[in-house]
Coordinates of C-alpha atoms in Angstrom, one line a residue:
Chain A
M1 CA 130.2 120.0 69.5
K2 CA 127.8 121.4 72.2
C3 CA 127.1 124.7 71.6
D4 CA 125.2 127.8 73.4
Y5 CA 123.1 129.6 71.1
T6 CA 121.6 132.2 73.1
L7 CA 123.7 135.1 72.2
Y8 CA 125.4 135.0 68.8
L9 CA 127.5 137.9 67.8
V10 CA 128.1 138.4 64.0
T11 CA 130.8 140.8 63.2
D12 CA 131.1 143.5 60.6
R13 CA 133.9 145.6 60.8
E14 CA 132.0 148.4 58.7
I15 CA 129.5 149.2 61.3
L16 CA 132.3 150.0 63.7
K17 CA 133.4 152.9 62.1
G18 CA 137.2 152.7 62.8
R19 CA 137.0 151.2 66.3
D20 CA 138.9 148.2 66.9
L21 CA 137.0 144.9 66.2
L22 CA 138.9 142.6 68.6
Q23 CA 138.4 145.1 71.3
A24 CA 134.6 145.4 70.9
V25 CA 134.4 141.7 70.7
E26 CA 136.0 141.5 73.9
E27 CA 133.5 143.5 75.3
A28 CA 130.6 142.1 74.2
L29 CA 132.2 138.5 75.4
A30 CA 132.5 139.8 78.7
G31 CA 128.8 141.2 78.5
G32 CA 127.5 137.3 78.1
V33 CA 128.0 136.8 74.4
T34 CA 127.9 132.6 73.8
L35 CA 129.1 132.2 70.0
V36 CA 131.1 134.6 67.7
Q37 CA 130.7 134.6 64.0
L38 CA 133.8 136.2 62.2
R39 CA 132.2 137.8 58.9
E40 CA 134.7 139.6 56.4
K41 CA 133.6 140.1 52.9
D42 CA 136.3 142.6 51.4
A43 CA 139.3 141.6 53.2
S44 CA 142.1 139.6 51.4
S45 CA 142.4 136.1 52.3
R46 CA 145.8 137.0 54.2
E47 CA 144.0 139.3 56.2
F48 CA 141.0 137.6 56.9
Y49 CA 143.1 134.9 58.4
E50 CA 145.4 137.0 60.5
L51 CA 142.3 138.4 62.0
A52 CA 140.7 135.0 62.5
V53 CA 144.0 133.7 64.2
S54 CA 143.7 136.8 66.7
M55 CA 139.6 136.4 66.8
K56 CA 140.3 132.4 67.9
N57 CA 142.5 133.4 71.0
L58 CA 140.1 136.1 72.0
T59 CA 137.2 133.8 71.8
A60 CA 139.0 130.7 73.0
G61 CA 140.0 132.5 76.4
Y62 CA 136.3 133.1 76.9
G63 CA 135.9 129.4 76.2
V64 CA 133.0 130.4 73.4
P65 CA 133.3 128.7 70.0
L66 CA 134.5 130.7 66.9
I67 CA 132.5 130.3 63.5
I68 CA 133.8 131.4 60.3
N69 CA 131.7 133.1 57.7
D70 CA 131.5 131.5 54.3
R71 CA 135.1 130.8 54.1
L72 CA 136.0 127.2 54.8
D73 CA 139.8 127.8 54.1
I74 CA 140.0 130.4 56.7
A75 CA 137.9 128.1 59.0
L76 CA 140.2 124.9 58.4
A77 CA 143.4 127.4 58.2
V78 CA 142.7 128.6 62.0
Q79 CA 141.1 125.4 63.3
A80 CA 137.9 127.5 64.3
D81 CA 135.2 125.5 65.6
G82 CA 132.8 125.9 62.8
L83 CA 131.8 127.4 59.6
H84 CA 128.6 129.4 58.7
I85 CA 127.4 129.4 55.2
G86 CA 124.4 131.1 53.3
Q87 CA 122.6 130.2 49.9
E88 CA 125.4 132.1 47.8
D89 CA 128.1 130.1 49.4
L90 CA 129.8 126.5 49.3
P91 CA 127.0 123.8 48.9
L92 CA 126.3 122.3 52.5
P93 CA 126.5 118.6 51.4
V94 CA 130.3 119.7 50.3
V95 CA 130.6 121.9 53.6
R96 CA 130.0 119.0 55.6
K97 CA 132.2 116.6 53.9
L98 CA 135.7 119.1 54.1
M99 CA 134.6 119.9 57.3
G100 CA 134.1 116.3 59.1
P101 CA 131.3 115.7 61.6
D102 CA 132.8 117.4 64.6
K103 CA 132.8 120.9 63.5
I104 CA 129.8 123.0 64.1
I105 CA 128.0 124.1 60.3
G106 CA 125.5 127.0 60.5
Y107 CA 123.1 127.5 57.6
S108 CA 121.4 130.9 56.9
V109 CA 117.5 130.0 55.7
S110 CA 115.1 132.5 54.9
N111 CA 112.3 130.1 54.8
V112 CA 110.7 126.7 55.6
E113 CA 112.1 124.8 52.3
E114 CA 115.3 126.0 52.9
A115 CA 115.1 125.1 57.0
R116 CA 114.3 121.5 55.5
Y117 CA 117.0 121.3 53.3
G118 CA 119.7 122.6 56.0
E119 CA 118.4 120.0 58.5
K120 CA 118.3 116.9 55.9
H121 CA 121.9 117.9 54.7
G122 CA 123.8 118.1 58.0
A123 CA 123.8 121.6 59.2
D124 CA 123.9 121.6 63.4
Y125 CA 121.8 124.9 63.6
L126 CA 119.9 127.4 61.2
G127 CA 120.3 131.3 61.2
A128 CA 116.7 132.1 60.4
G129 CA 116.0 136.0 58.9
P130 CA 115.8 138.4 58.7
V131 CA 113.4 138.3 61.5
F132 CA 112.9 142.1 61.2
T133 CA 114.2 145.0 58.5
T134 CA 118.0 145.8 59.3
A135 CA 120.5 148.4 58.1
T136 CA 123.3 145.7 58.1
K137 CA 122.8 143.8 55.2
K138 CA 121.1 144.7 51.9
V139 CA 118.7 142.1 51.5
S140 CA 115.7 141.7 49.3
T141 CA 114.3 138.6 50.9
P142 CA 111.0 139.7 52.5
T143 CA 111.2 139.8 56.9
L144 CA 109.7 136.5 57.9
G145 CA 108.1 138.3 61.3
P146 CA 108.3 136.5 64.1
A147 CA 105.2 134.4 62.9
G148 CA 108.0 133.3 60.2
L149 CA 110.7 132.7 62.7
K150 CA 108.0 130.8 64.6
R151 CA 107.1 128.2 61.5
I152 CA 110.6 127.5 61.0
K153 CA 111.7 126.5 64.4
E154 CA 108.5 124.2 64.3
T155 CA 109.7 122.9 61.1
V156 CA 113.2 121.4 62.1
S157 CA 114.7 119.9 65.2
I158 CA 117.6 121.5 65.4
P159 CA 118.4 124.6 67.0
V160 CA 117.4 127.7 65.4
V161 CA 118.8 131.6 66.2
G162 CA 116.8 134.5 64.7
I163 CA 118.7 137.2 62.9
G164 CA 117.9 140.5 61.6
G165 CA 117.1 143.9 63.5
I166 CA 117.1 142.0 66.8
N167 CA 117.4 144.5 69.8
L168 CA 116.2 144.9 73.2
E169 CA 113.0 146.1 72.4
N170 CA 111.8 143.3 70.2
L171 CA 113.8 140.6 72.2
K172 CA 111.1 139.3 74.1
E173 CA 109.0 139.0 70.9
V174 CA 111.6 136.9 69.5
R175 CA 112.0 134.7 72.5
R176 CA 108.5 133.4 72.5
T177 CA 108.7 132.2 69.2
G178 CA 110.9 129.3 70.7
V179 CA 114.2 129.8 69.1
D180 CA 117.2 128.8 70.7
G181 CA 118.8 132.2 70.7
V182 CA 119.5 135.2 68.7
S183 CA 122.2 136.2 66.6
I184 CA 123.2 140.0 66.4
V185 CA 125.2 142.3 64.8
S186 CA 124.6 146.0 64.7
G187 CA 122.6 145.5 67.9
I188 CA 125.7 145.2 69.4
L189 CA 128.4 146.3 67.7
G190 CA 126.9 149.4 66.4
S191 CA 126.4 150.2 70.6
D192 CA 128.6 152.9 71.9
R193 CA 129.2 150.1 74.9
P194 CA 129.0 146.7 73.0
G195 CA 129.9 144.9 76.6
H196 CA 126.8 146.8 78.1
T197 CA 124.6 146.4 75.7
A198 CA 125.2 142.4 75.4
L199 CA 124.5 142.4 79.2
S200 CA 121.4 144.0 78.9
I201 CA 120.3 141.5 76.0
R202 CA 121.6 138.7 78.0
R203 CA 119.6 139.8 81.1
E204 CA 116.6 140.3 79.1
W205 CA 116.4 136.8 77.4
D206 CA 117.4 135.1 80.4
N207 CA 114.5 136.9 82.6
G208 CA 112.3 136.1 79.4
Chain B
M17 CA 152.1 115.4 40.4
K18 CA 154.3 116.3 37.1
C19 CA 153.5 119.0 35.2
D20 CA 154.4 120.9 32.3
Y21 CA 154.2 124.6 33.0
T22 CA 155.1 125.6 29.2
L23 CA 152.0 127.6 28.4
Y24 CA 150.1 128.4 31.3
L25 CA 146.8 130.1 31.1
V26 CA 145.4 132.1 33.6
T27 CA 141.5 133.1 33.7
D28 CA 140.1 136.5 33.8
R29 CA 136.7 137.2 33.0
E30 CA 136.7 140.6 32.7
I31 CA 139.2 140.5 29.8
L32 CA 137.1 138.5 27.8
K33 CA 134.2 141.5 27.4
G34 CA 131.1 139.1 28.2
R35 CA 132.4 136.1 25.4
D36 CA 132.1 132.7 27.6
L37 CA 134.8 132.2 29.5
L38 CA 134.4 128.1 28.9
Q39 CA 134.6 128.2 25.6
A40 CA 137.7 130.4 25.2
V41 CA 139.4 128.2 27.4
E42 CA 138.6 125.4 25.5
E43 CA 139.8 126.9 22.7
A44 CA 142.9 127.8 24.2
L45 CA 143.2 124.2 25.3
A46 CA 143.0 123.1 21.7
G47 CA 145.8 125.3 20.9
G48 CA 148.0 123.9 23.1
V49 CA 147.4 125.1 26.8
T50 CA 149.3 123.0 29.2
L51 CA 147.8 124.2 32.4
V52 CA 145.1 126.4 33.6
Q53 CA 144.6 128.7 36.3
L54 CA 141.1 129.8 37.3
R55 CA 141.0 133.1 38.9
E56 CA 137.7 134.8 40.2
K57 CA 137.8 138.0 42.3
D58 CA 134.6 138.8 42.6
A59 CA 132.5 136.0 42.6
S60 CA 130.5 134.6 45.5
S61 CA 131.6 131.2 46.6
R62 CA 128.6 129.4 44.9
E63 CA 129.7 131.1 41.8
F64 CA 133.0 130.5 41.8
Y65 CA 132.7 126.6 42.9
E66 CA 130.1 125.9 40.0
L67 CA 132.6 127.5 37.7
A68 CA 135.4 125.4 39.3
V69 CA 133.4 122.0 38.3
S70 CA 133.0 123.0 35.0
M71 CA 136.2 123.9 34.2
K72 CA 137.3 120.7 36.1
N73 CA 135.6 118.7 33.8
L74 CA 136.7 120.9 30.8
T75 CA 140.6 120.5 31.9
A76 CA 140.4 116.9 32.7
G77 CA 139.0 115.9 29.2
Y78 CA 142.2 117.5 28.0
G79 CA 144.4 115.7 30.4
V80 CA 145.7 119.5 32.0
P81 CA 145.5 120.2 35.4
L82 CA 143.5 122.9 37.1
I83 CA 144.8 125.1 39.7
I84 CA 142.6 127.5 41.6
N85 CA 143.8 131.0 42.4
D86 CA 143.7 131.9 46.1
R87 CA 141.0 129.9 47.3
L88 CA 141.7 126.8 49.0
D89 CA 138.0 126.0 49.8
I90 CA 137.2 126.0 46.0
A91 CA 140.2 123.9 45.4
L92 CA 139.6 121.5 47.9
A93 CA 135.6 121.3 47.0
V94 CA 136.2 120.3 43.5
Q95 CA 139.5 118.4 44.2
A96 CA 141.6 120.5 41.6
D97 CA 145.0 119.7 40.9
G98 CA 146.7 122.4 42.9
L99 CA 146.5 126.0 44.2
H100 CA 148.1 129.0 43.3
I101 CA 148.7 132.0 45.9
G102 CA 150.2 135.2 46.3
Q103 CA 151.3 137.3 49.1
E104 CA 147.8 138.6 50.0
D105 CA 146.7 135.0 50.4
L106 CA 147.1 132.1 53.0
P107 CA 150.5 131.5 54.4
L108 CA 152.4 129.2 52.2
P109 CA 152.9 126.8 54.9
V110 CA 149.4 126.7 55.9
V111 CA 148.5 125.9 52.5
R112 CA 151.0 123.1 51.9
K113 CA 149.6 121.4 55.0
L114 CA 146.3 122.1 54.2
M115 CA 146.4 120.7 50.7
G116 CA 148.7 117.6 51.5
P117 CA 152.0 116.9 49.7
D118 CA 150.8 115.4 46.6
K119 CA 148.9 118.9 45.4
I120 CA 150.4 121.6 42.9
I121 CA 151.3 124.6 45.1
G122 CA 152.1 127.4 43.0
Y123 CA 153.7 130.8 44.6
S124 CA 153.7 134.2 43.3
V125 CA 157.0 136.2 43.5
S126 CA 158.2 139.5 42.7
N127 CA 162.0 138.9 43.9
V128 CA 164.9 136.8 44.9
E129 CA 163.8 136.7 48.8
E130 CA 160.0 135.4 48.1
A131 CA 161.4 133.0 45.4
R132 CA 163.6 131.5 48.4
Y133 CA 161.0 131.7 50.6
G134 CA 158.5 130.0 48.3
E135 CA 161.0 127.2 47.5
K136 CA 162.0 126.5 51.3
H137 CA 158.0 126.3 52.4
G138 CA 156.8 123.8 49.9
A139 CA 156.0 125.5 46.7
D140 CA 156.2 123.3 43.6
Y141 CA 156.6 126.1 41.4
L142 CA 157.2 129.9 41.4
G143 CA 154.9 132.6 39.1
A144 CA 157.6 135.5 38.9
G145 CA 156.7 138.6 37.8
P146 CA 155.5 141.1 36.3
V147 CA 158.3 140.5 33.9
F148 CA 157.2 143.1 31.6
T149 CA 154.0 145.9 32.3
T150 CA 150.5 144.6 31.7
A151 CA 147.2 146.2 31.8
T152 CA 145.3 143.2 33.3
K153 CA 146.4 143.6 37.1
K154 CA 147.1 146.8 38.6
V155 CA 150.5 146.1 40.4
S156 CA 153.2 148.8 42.1
T157 CA 155.7 146.4 41.9
P158 CA 158.5 147.0 39.7
T159 CA 158.7 145.0 36.3
L160 CA 161.4 142.5 36.8
G161 CA 162.7 142.7 32.9
P162 CA 164.0 139.2 31.3
A163 CA 167.1 140.1 33.6
G164 CA 165.3 139.7 36.8
L165 CA 163.2 137.0 35.8
K166 CA 166.7 135.3 35.1
R167 CA 168.0 136.0 38.5
I168 CA 164.8 134.1 40.5
K169 CA 165.3 131.3 37.9
E170 CA 168.7 130.9 38.7
T171 CA 168.2 131.2 42.4
V172 CA 165.8 128.2 42.9
S173 CA 165.5 124.4 41.6
I174 CA 161.9 124.4 41.3
P175 CA 160.4 125.5 38.0
V176 CA 159.7 128.9 37.5
V177 CA 156.9 130.5 34.8
G178 CA 157.3 134.4 34.1
I179 CA 154.2 136.3 34.2
G180 CA 153.2 139.7 33.6
G181 CA 152.9 141.2 29.6
I182 CA 153.9 138.4 27.9
N183 CA 153.2 138.0 24.2
L184 CA 154.6 136.4 20.9
E185 CA 156.6 139.6 20.4
N186 CA 158.9 139.2 23.4
L187 CA 158.5 135.4 24.2
K188 CA 161.9 134.7 22.9
E189 CA 163.5 137.1 25.2
V190 CA 161.5 134.9 28.0
R191 CA 162.5 131.7 27.0
R192 CA 166.1 133.0 26.8
T193 CA 166.1 133.8 30.6
G194 CA 165.7 129.5 31.0
V195 CA 162.2 129.7 32.8
D196 CA 160.1 126.6 32.6
G197 CA 157.2 128.3 31.1
V198 CA 155.1 131.6 30.7
S199 CA 152.0 132.2 32.2
I200 CA 149.6 134.5 30.1
V201 CA 145.9 136.0 30.5
S202 CA 145.3 139.1 28.6
G203 CA 147.7 137.4 25.6
I204 CA 145.3 134.7 25.1
L205 CA 141.9 135.8 26.4
G206 CA 142.0 139.2 25.6
S207 CA 142.7 137.6 22.0
D208 CA 139.6 137.4 19.4
R209 CA 141.0 133.6 18.4
P210 CA 142.3 132.2 22.0
G211 CA 143.0 129.1 20.2
H212 CA 145.1 130.5 17.2
T213 CA 146.5 132.7 19.6
A214 CA 148.0 129.7 21.9
L215 CA 148.9 127.4 18.9
S216 CA 151.3 130.8 18.0
I217 CA 152.9 130.9 21.5
R218 CA 153.3 127.3 21.6
R219 CA 155.1 127.1 18.1
E220 CA 157.3 130.2 18.7
W221 CA 158.1 128.6 22.5
D222 CA 159.1 125.0 20.9
N223 CA 160.8 126.4 18.0
G224 CA 162.9 128.6 20.7

């Protein structure tokens, strides 16, 4: 499946502080988000499933693919366009086999070795990070910085998106690494006007 | 798949207080457990997967089916014999479709309406409870008691196992309801000698 990785929104309900997730994502879609990843860490399987059904309807209306984080069962149940996994999730070869050849598989990497592994075992794209420090995810992994991100991008031939602490201020720096897009959590959903913020990021990227 | 529901062990790592889960389950299998359900509520997908691979090897060696709790992705990834779901998990019709016709699907119910729904939508067996009060699961659902369990058993034609607070002392009372077996968590894994306890329960049941 062909996919535009330019502006990849990753969800986080906590950061919304009670605002409605579907509404915030819809605003971001209207602002120019090209890909959505639904990430739920504490929901029951039923809650995750029901939210994913609603999200699929929403993203489909914008012609934007929906990727599910971690949970292959939810991805299969809602016939999502793909699955994004990290180092703590199901093994990549198992995921590729169960999802079939046509679904988008994303893989989180934080160094060149993991990037090579991802490309070799069937990932369609890599989410590389954290590029900068971020409050969204508590990670002990050292930040890549633009230089580390560039090194990963140059190591593989599949698309790479940067993730972690990316915002309007550092976007140009990220773009210059040659990556295919940026994955943004708090930079969009943490904003009071997700649509406006997404649009500003798109313009900054497109004018890069 | 034909299945013996007589003594159904459900795992709970918390109750083991640091003892090794695989070793405790192996003792219980040697003692006469006929079915094992692997339940993990806080593990990462990777941890759950790796534990499930080991558990599958163990149960297969005893010719005992392995059922995964809640996580259809883990069940598919390790080619488990079945999946057990509750009211907070993926919808039963979705699960039946994704697991195919040959896998064992179990469904937790706490009243006659849920039991009818389960039978109608493709469950192979029902786990009905809580029969008695139990410390393992914090539930607000009222206990069924032997009378409520009997009512559920008489409502459906698929196998029914009782769950919740069942032990050697109340086993005869449960058996008299006509259920096909008992599902036990703390009664076996909370015991210092899981194998000996499983054997005692089997004997008490078989001598019914």
